[in-house]
Amino acid sequence: MERDDAGSLVPRRSVLLGAGVATGALLLAGSEVSPSVAAASGGTKRITLYAERLPGDLIGYGLAPGKASVPGPTIELTEGQKAEVTLVNTTDQTISLYAHGVDFDMASDGTPLNNGTVAPGQQRTYTWRTHAPYRRRDGSWDGGSAGYWHYHDHAMGTQFGTDGIAKGLYGALVVRRRGDLRPDKQFVVVMNNGSLNNTYWPNSPTYEARLGERVEWIAIGHGFQVHTFHLHGHRWSDTRTGYATNPSTPVIDTKTLLPGVSYGFQVRAGEHVGPGAWMYHCHVQLHADAGMVGLFLVKNADGSMPPGMEKHVEHMKTMSVTPMPGMPSSMGHGH
Ligand SMILES: [Cu+2]
């Protein structure tokens, strides 16, 4: 049995994967593969997320009581894997958990309209499924679940979780394809209204890596503005992973992040440019001027700091910014 495009079960003959398709364990020459087989092969990951209030009028998700953060923990799955995510709501507000990019029944559509919320003091388990690419009966391809996705509240304040997201209820969700390169370091940058992870320069995150390390950036847009994520000194391929498997793929160094859009890529730290204090920032000038700036500190390969770098970073952090007028205090200015 096989799910057709509309999600209903239909009898089918077989699905032959093309020889050039990298689906790892699923690539068995001449074998029949269906999404249900793919889903069954990956096992289940069980996660508990605790939603908690944080200082500065923030709310975060965390993997244990007292461990909430903004953004919440990055959840990683491999195509074929299932996640059972239990949300424990320790706040005094009704909240939820809604995921982008993965497969779920209506019962796990974490929205008020589908009765998918969690009242204060309650908990609820959401089930997310993923699948590997496969060829549909009509010859077209389902591209699988792999991608740089994200999860967030979809209940607090409004039907769309506008207040929950504004206060920090969001995080990254990475679905890998078997065979994908694994990063040494992973950084999540959420451009949430005028903030980076609800912080502002000079309190925005400083991310560190050693020269040559494979660094994965996950950039997510939230709120009501247009942002453009730009990283100094580095460029990457405009593909699902940020690296290319052939030399003709476009190379970029800036990506547009409209609200709800998530994007990820991998770079080698300092490749072609060496160690340094490289800025990442929103390239909407008004936003950069207002403090949507952070640092990517690339150290020497042995982990030492290049001479003078520490002092230079101190100097950089004295750069003054002009907060945008009208930013709500809940966005964390001054923290
Ligand atoms: Cu911006």
Short mmCIF file of C-alpha atoms and ligand atoms in Angstrom, two decimals:
data_model
loop_
_atom_site.label_atom_id
_atom_site.label_comp_id
_atom_site.label_asym_id
_atom_site.label_seq_id
_atom_site.Cartn_x
_atom_site.Cartn_y
_atom_site.Cartn_z
CA MET A 1 0.00 0.00 0.00
CA GLU A 2 1.10 3.49 -0.75
CA ARG A 3 -0.11 6.95 0.04
CA ASP A 4 -1.02 8.93 -3.04
CA ASP A 5 -0.70 12.71 -3.33
CA ALA A 6 -3.93 13.28 -1.43
CA GLY A 7 -2.75 11.13 1.46
CA SER A 8 -5.21 8.29 0.94
CA LEU A 9 -4.08 4.69 0.76
CA VAL A 10 -3.97 3.25 -2.72
CA PRO A 11 -2.77 -0.13 -3.95
CA ARG A 12 0.30 0.07 -6.07
CA ARG A 13 2.78 -2.12 -7.86
CA SER A 14 6.22 -0.99 -6.87
CA VAL A 15 8.43 2.02 -6.51
CA LEU A 16 11.85 1.82 -8.04
CA LEU A 17 14.29 4.39 -6.84
CA GLY A 18 16.48 5.94 -9.50
CA ALA A 19 20.08 4.81 -9.34
CA GLY A 20 21.45 8.31 -8.80
CA VAL A 21 19.34 9.11 -5.77
CA ALA A 22 21.17 9.20 -2.48
CA THR A 23 18.78 7.66 0.00
CA GLY A 24 21.34 5.64 1.88
CA ALA A 25 19.89 2.48 3.34
CA LEU A 26 16.82 2.81 1.17
CA LEU A 27 18.83 2.59 -2.00
CA LEU A 28 18.61 -1.13 -2.56
CA ALA A 29 18.94 -1.93 -6.22
CA GLY A 30 15.69 -3.18 -7.65
CA SER A 31 13.89 -3.22 -4.32
CA GLU A 32 10.45 -1.85 -3.70
CA VAL A 33 10.39 1.13 -1.39
CA SER A 34 7.41 2.97 -0.04
CA PRO A 35 7.17 5.86 2.42
CA SER A 36 5.70 3.53 5.04
CA VAL A 37 8.77 1.33 4.77
CA ALA A 38 10.94 4.42 4.98
CA ALA A 39 9.13 5.59 8.10
CA ALA A 40 9.32 2.21 9.76
CA SER A 41 13.05 1.91 9.20
CA GLY A 42 14.11 4.93 11.20
CA GLY A 43 12.74 4.28 14.67
CA THR A 44 11.26 6.81 17.07
CA LYS A 45 12.93 9.65 18.93
CA ARG A 46 11.20 10.61 22.18
CA ILE A 47 11.71 14.16 23.39
CA THR A 48 10.17 16.17 26.22
CA LEU A 49 10.06 19.94 25.85
CA TYR A 50 9.36 22.10 28.88
CA ALA A 51 7.98 25.56 28.17
CA GLU A 52 9.04 28.00 30.86
CA ARG A 53 9.08 31.68 31.60
CA LEU A 54 12.51 33.30 31.44
CA PRO A 55 13.86 36.60 32.71
CA GLY A 56 13.15 39.62 30.51
CA ASP A 57 9.55 38.65 29.78
CA LEU A 58 10.74 35.80 27.57
CA ILE A 59 9.38 32.26 27.28
CA GLY A 60 11.46 29.36 26.02
CA TYR A 61 11.36 25.64 25.32
CA GLY A 62 13.93 23.41 27.06
CA LEU A 63 14.84 19.72 27.27
CA ALA A 64 14.62 19.67 31.08
CA PRO A 65 13.03 21.81 33.81
CA GLY A 66 15.10 24.94 34.31
CA LYS A 67 16.83 24.55 30.94
CA ALA A 68 14.58 26.62 28.70
CA SER A 69 16.36 28.80 26.15
CA VAL A 70 15.66 31.14 23.25
CA PRO A 71 15.77 29.64 20.71
CA GLY A 72 14.72 26.26 22.07
CA PRO A 73 16.84 23.15 21.57
CA THR A 74 17.54 22.14 17.99
CA ILE A 75 15.70 18.91 17.22
CA GLU A 76 17.38 16.59 14.71
CA LEU A 77 15.84 13.71 12.80
CA THR A 78 16.96 11.57 9.90
CA GLU A 79 14.53 10.84 7.09
CA GLY A 80 12.47 7.83 8.10
CA GLN A 81 12.63 8.68 11.78
CA LYS A 82 9.60 9.59 13.84
CA ALA A 83 9.53 11.99 16.78
CA GLU A 84 7.20 11.89 19.75
CA VAL A 85 7.55 15.27 21.36
CA THR A 86 5.83 15.82 24.68
CA LEU A 87 5.26 19.47 25.50
CA VAL A 88 5.01 20.23 29.23
CA ASN A 89 3.52 23.66 29.81
CA THR A 90 4.82 25.22 33.03
CA THR A 91 3.66 28.70 32.05
CA ASP A 92 0.40 30.44 32.93
CA GLN A 93 -0.59 30.73 29.27
CA THR A 94 -2.10 28.28 26.80
CA ILE A 95 0.63 27.41 24.30
CA SER A 96 1.38 24.77 21.68
CA LEU A 97 4.03 23.19 19.49
CA TYR A 98 3.79 23.44 15.75
CA ALA A 99 6.41 22.03 13.37
CA HIS A 100 7.27 22.93 9.81
CA GLY A 101 8.37 20.42 7.19
CA VAL A 102 7.39 17.13 8.82
CA ASP A 103 4.34 14.89 8.44
CA PHE A 104 1.67 14.72 11.12
CA ASP A 105 -1.99 13.92 11.71
CA MET A 106 -4.44 16.68 12.59
CA ALA A 107 -4.11 15.65 16.25
CA SER A 108 -0.48 16.84 16.11
CA ASP A 109 -1.25 20.07 14.28
CA GLY A 110 -0.51 22.26 17.28
CA THR A 111 -3.10 24.94 16.70
CA PRO A 112 -6.16 26.15 18.60
CA LEU A 113 -8.42 25.56 15.59
CA ASN A 114 -7.45 21.88 15.56
CA ASN A 115 -7.57 21.55 19.36
CA GLY A 116 -3.81 21.04 19.48
CA THR A 117 -2.92 23.33 22.39
CA VAL A 118 -1.68 22.73 25.93
CA ALA A 119 -3.29 24.54 28.87
CA PRO A 120 -1.17 25.80 31.81
CA GLY A 121 0.11 22.88 33.89
CA GLN A 122 -0.86 20.32 31.23
CA GLN A 123 1.11 18.27 28.72
CA ARG A 124 0.54 16.75 25.32
CA THR A 125 2.49 14.54 22.93
CA TYR A 126 2.87 15.52 19.29
CA THR A 127 3.95 12.92 16.73
CA TRP A 128 6.01 14.00 13.73
CA ARG A 129 6.90 11.62 10.91
CA THR A 130 9.48 12.00 8.18
CA HIS A 131 10.04 10.19 4.92
CA ALA A 132 12.74 9.67 2.34
CA PRO A 133 12.27 10.78 -1.27
CA TYR A 134 10.31 8.45 -3.49
CA ARG A 135 8.80 8.41 -6.92
CA ARG A 136 5.05 8.79 -7.15
CA ARG A 137 2.93 6.69 -9.45
CA ASP A 138 2.59 9.64 -11.84
CA GLY A 139 6.38 9.73 -12.28
CA SER A 140 6.97 12.87 -10.23
CA TRP A 141 9.17 12.84 -7.15
CA ASP A 142 8.30 13.53 -3.57
CA GLY A 143 11.47 15.27 -2.41
CA GLY A 144 11.44 13.76 1.08
CA SER A 145 11.48 15.49 4.46
CA ALA A 146 15.13 16.54 4.66
CA GLY A 147 15.56 20.23 5.29
CA TYR A 148 16.23 23.01 7.73
CA TRP A 149 12.86 23.44 9.36
CA HIS A 150 11.61 24.95 12.59
CA TYR A 151 9.02 24.64 15.34
CA HIS A 152 7.16 27.28 17.30
CA ASP A 153 4.17 28.17 19.42
CA HIS A 154 0.91 28.53 17.50
CA ALA A 155 -1.46 29.47 20.33
CA MET A 156 -0.30 32.21 22.69
CA GLY A 157 -1.93 35.60 22.26
CA THR A 158 -3.54 34.77 18.91
CA GLN A 159 -4.57 31.74 16.87
CA PHE A 160 -1.14 31.96 15.24
CA GLY A 161 0.99 32.19 18.38
CA THR A 162 2.02 35.74 17.64
CA ASP A 163 2.76 36.54 21.29
CA GLY A 164 4.45 33.20 21.98
CA ILE A 165 6.79 33.63 19.04
CA ALA A 166 7.49 37.24 19.97
CA LYS A 167 8.53 36.08 23.46
CA GLY A 168 10.85 33.30 22.27
CA LEU A 169 8.82 30.11 21.79
CA TYR A 170 10.66 28.88 18.71
CA GLY A 171 13.51 26.59 17.69
CA ALA A 172 15.17 24.80 14.79
CA LEU A 173 14.23 21.39 13.42
CA VAL A 174 16.78 19.67 11.18
CA VAL A 175 15.83 16.65 9.11
CA ARG A 176 18.87 15.03 7.52
CA ARG A 177 19.09 12.68 4.60
CA ARG A 178 21.18 9.58 5.10
CA GLY A 179 24.65 10.43 3.86
CA ASP A 180 24.46 14.18 4.58
CA LEU A 181 27.67 15.68 5.94
CA ARG A 182 27.53 16.28 9.68
CA PRO A 183 28.67 19.62 11.04
CA ASP A 184 31.24 20.16 13.80
CA LYS A 185 29.33 23.20 15.05
CA GLN A 186 25.73 24.28 14.70
CA PHE A 187 24.40 27.82 15.12
CA VAL A 188 20.78 28.96 15.05
CA VAL A 189 19.98 32.57 14.20
CA VAL A 190 16.34 33.60 14.43
CA MET A 191 15.56 36.99 12.96
CA ASN A 192 12.52 37.74 15.09
CA ASN A 193 11.16 41.18 14.34
CA GLY A 194 14.19 43.42 14.96
CA SER A 195 16.11 40.94 17.12
CA LEU A 196 18.56 38.06 16.76
CA ASN A 197 17.21 35.29 19.01
CA ASN A 198 15.43 38.06 20.95
CA THR A 199 18.75 39.78 21.69
CA TYR A 200 20.40 42.91 20.34
CA TRP A 201 23.95 43.97 19.75
CA PRO A 202 26.22 43.86 21.70
CA ASN A 203 24.35 41.10 23.59
CA SER A 204 23.62 39.11 20.46
CA PRO A 205 25.26 35.67 20.25
CA THR A 206 28.98 35.43 19.49
CA TYR A 207 29.53 32.08 17.79
CA GLU A 208 32.96 30.46 17.80
CA ALA A 209 34.63 27.85 15.63
CA ARG A 210 38.13 26.76 14.77
CA LEU A 211 39.59 27.33 11.33
CA GLY A 212 38.41 24.59 8.98
CA GLU A 213 35.57 23.28 11.12
CA ARG A 214 32.35 22.47 9.29
CA VAL A 215 29.82 24.95 10.62
CA GLU A 216 26.10 24.65 10.10
CA TRP A 217 24.03 27.83 10.19
CA ILE A 218 20.27 27.65 10.54
CA ALA A 219 18.56 30.96 9.88
CA ILE A 220 14.87 31.46 10.60
CA GLY A 221 12.61 34.44 10.01
CA HIS A 222 9.80 35.37 12.42
CA GLY A 223 7.55 38.29 13.14
CA PHE A 224 6.43 40.96 10.73
CA GLN A 225 9.52 42.19 8.91
CA VAL A 226 11.67 41.29 5.92
CA HIS A 227 15.21 40.26 6.84
CA THR A 228 18.29 39.33 4.85
CA PHE A 229 20.80 37.09 6.59
CA HIS A 230 24.37 37.93 5.61
CA LEU A 231 27.61 36.33 6.84
CA HIS A 232 30.94 38.06 6.32
CA GLY A 233 33.94 36.24 4.89
CA HIS A 234 31.96 33.16 3.87
CA ARG A 235 29.82 32.03 0.99
CA TRP A 236 27.96 28.85 0.30
CA SER A 237 26.06 26.93 -2.35
CA ASP A 238 22.38 27.62 -2.77
CA THR A 239 21.31 24.01 -2.23
CA ARG A 240 19.39 22.04 0.38
CA THR A 241 22.54 21.68 2.47
CA GLY A 242 24.61 24.71 1.52
CA TYR A 243 27.28 22.56 -0.05
CA ALA A 244 27.37 21.47 -3.64
CA THR A 245 27.88 18.17 -5.37
CA ASN A 246 28.79 19.82 -8.65
CA PRO A 247 30.62 23.08 -9.49
CA SER A 248 27.82 24.80 -11.39
CA THR A 249 25.54 25.42 -8.39
CA PRO A 250 25.01 29.13 -7.63
CA VAL A 251 27.10 30.49 -4.77
CA ILE A 252 25.56 33.07 -2.43
CA ASP A 253 26.40 34.94 0.78
CA THR A 254 23.04 36.44 1.71
CA LYS A 255 19.60 34.93 2.08
CA THR A 256 16.17 36.53 2.35
CA LEU A 257 14.21 35.49 5.44
CA LEU A 258 10.58 36.35 5.25
CA PRO A 259 8.53 35.46 8.34
CA GLY A 260 8.13 31.70 8.70
CA VAL A 261 10.95 30.94 6.28
CA SER A 262 13.82 28.76 7.47
CA TYR A 263 17.08 28.10 5.75
CA GLY A 264 20.32 26.32 6.52
CA PHE A 265 23.73 25.87 5.06
CA GLN A 266 27.19 24.60 5.94
CA VAL A 267 30.48 26.42 5.54
CA ARG A 268 34.08 25.64 6.44
CA ALA A 269 35.05 28.23 9.06
CA GLY A 270 37.51 30.75 7.67
CA GLU A 271 37.90 28.99 4.32
CA HIS A 272 39.86 31.23 1.92
CA VAL A 273 39.82 34.07 4.47
CA GLY A 274 41.45 32.72 7.63
CA PRO A 275 40.67 33.30 11.29
CA GLY A 276 38.89 36.49 12.20
CA ALA A 277 35.96 38.24 13.80
CA TRP A 278 33.38 37.97 11.05
CA MET A 279 30.05 39.72 11.39
CA TYR A 280 26.72 38.13 10.64
CA HIS A 281 23.85 40.57 10.35
CA CYS A 282 20.59 41.50 8.77
CA HIS A 283 21.38 43.37 5.58
CA VAL A 284 18.27 45.54 5.73
CA GLN A 285 20.28 48.64 6.62
CA LEU A 286 17.78 49.98 9.15
CA HIS A 287 17.85 46.64 10.97
CA ALA A 288 21.66 46.38 10.98
CA ASP A 289 21.88 49.93 12.29
CA ALA A 290 19.40 48.96 15.02
CA GLY A 291 21.54 46.07 16.28
CA MET A 292 20.68 42.98 14.24
CA VAL A 293 24.38 42.12 14.28
CA GLY A 294 26.44 39.35 15.83
CA LEU A 295 29.96 37.95 15.59
CA PHE A 296 31.34 34.73 14.16
CA LEU A 297 34.70 34.28 15.79
CA VAL A 298 36.95 31.97 13.78
CA LYS A 299 39.96 30.96 15.88
CA ASN A 300 43.14 29.25 14.74
CA ALA A 301 42.90 25.56 13.92
CA ASP A 302 44.51 24.71 17.28
CA GLY A 303 41.87 26.72 19.14
CA SER A 304 44.12 29.64 20.04
CA MET A 305 43.17 33.22 19.32
CA PRO A 306 45.15 35.08 16.67
CA PRO A 307 47.28 37.84 18.24
CA GLY A 308 45.29 40.96 19.07
CA MET A 309 41.94 39.35 18.28
CA GLU A 310 40.52 39.51 21.80
CA LYS A 311 41.22 43.23 22.01
CA HIS A 312 39.83 43.77 18.56
CA VAL A 313 36.55 42.02 19.48
CA GLU A 314 36.28 44.22 22.57
CA HIS A 315 36.71 47.21 20.31
CA MET A 316 34.06 45.94 17.87
CA LYS A 317 31.56 45.51 20.70
CA THR A 318 31.76 49.21 21.52
CA MET A 319 30.02 49.95 18.20
CA SER A 320 26.83 51.79 19.06
CA VAL A 321 23.47 51.02 17.49
CA THR A 322 20.23 52.94 17.17
CA PRO A 323 17.21 50.96 18.39
CA MET A 324 14.29 51.11 16.01
CA PRO A 325 11.41 53.20 17.22
CA GLY A 326 8.32 51.31 18.35
CA MET A 327 9.96 47.99 19.21
CA PRO A 328 7.92 46.31 21.96
CA SER A 329 9.78 45.94 25.25
CA SER A 330 9.03 42.20 25.14
CA MET A 331 11.54 41.96 22.32
CA GLY A 332 14.28 42.12 24.89
CA HIS A 333 15.94 45.45 24.26
CA GLY A 334 18.36 46.26 27.06
CA HIS A 335 18.88 42.68 28.18
CU CU B 1 16.23 42.69 9.15
#
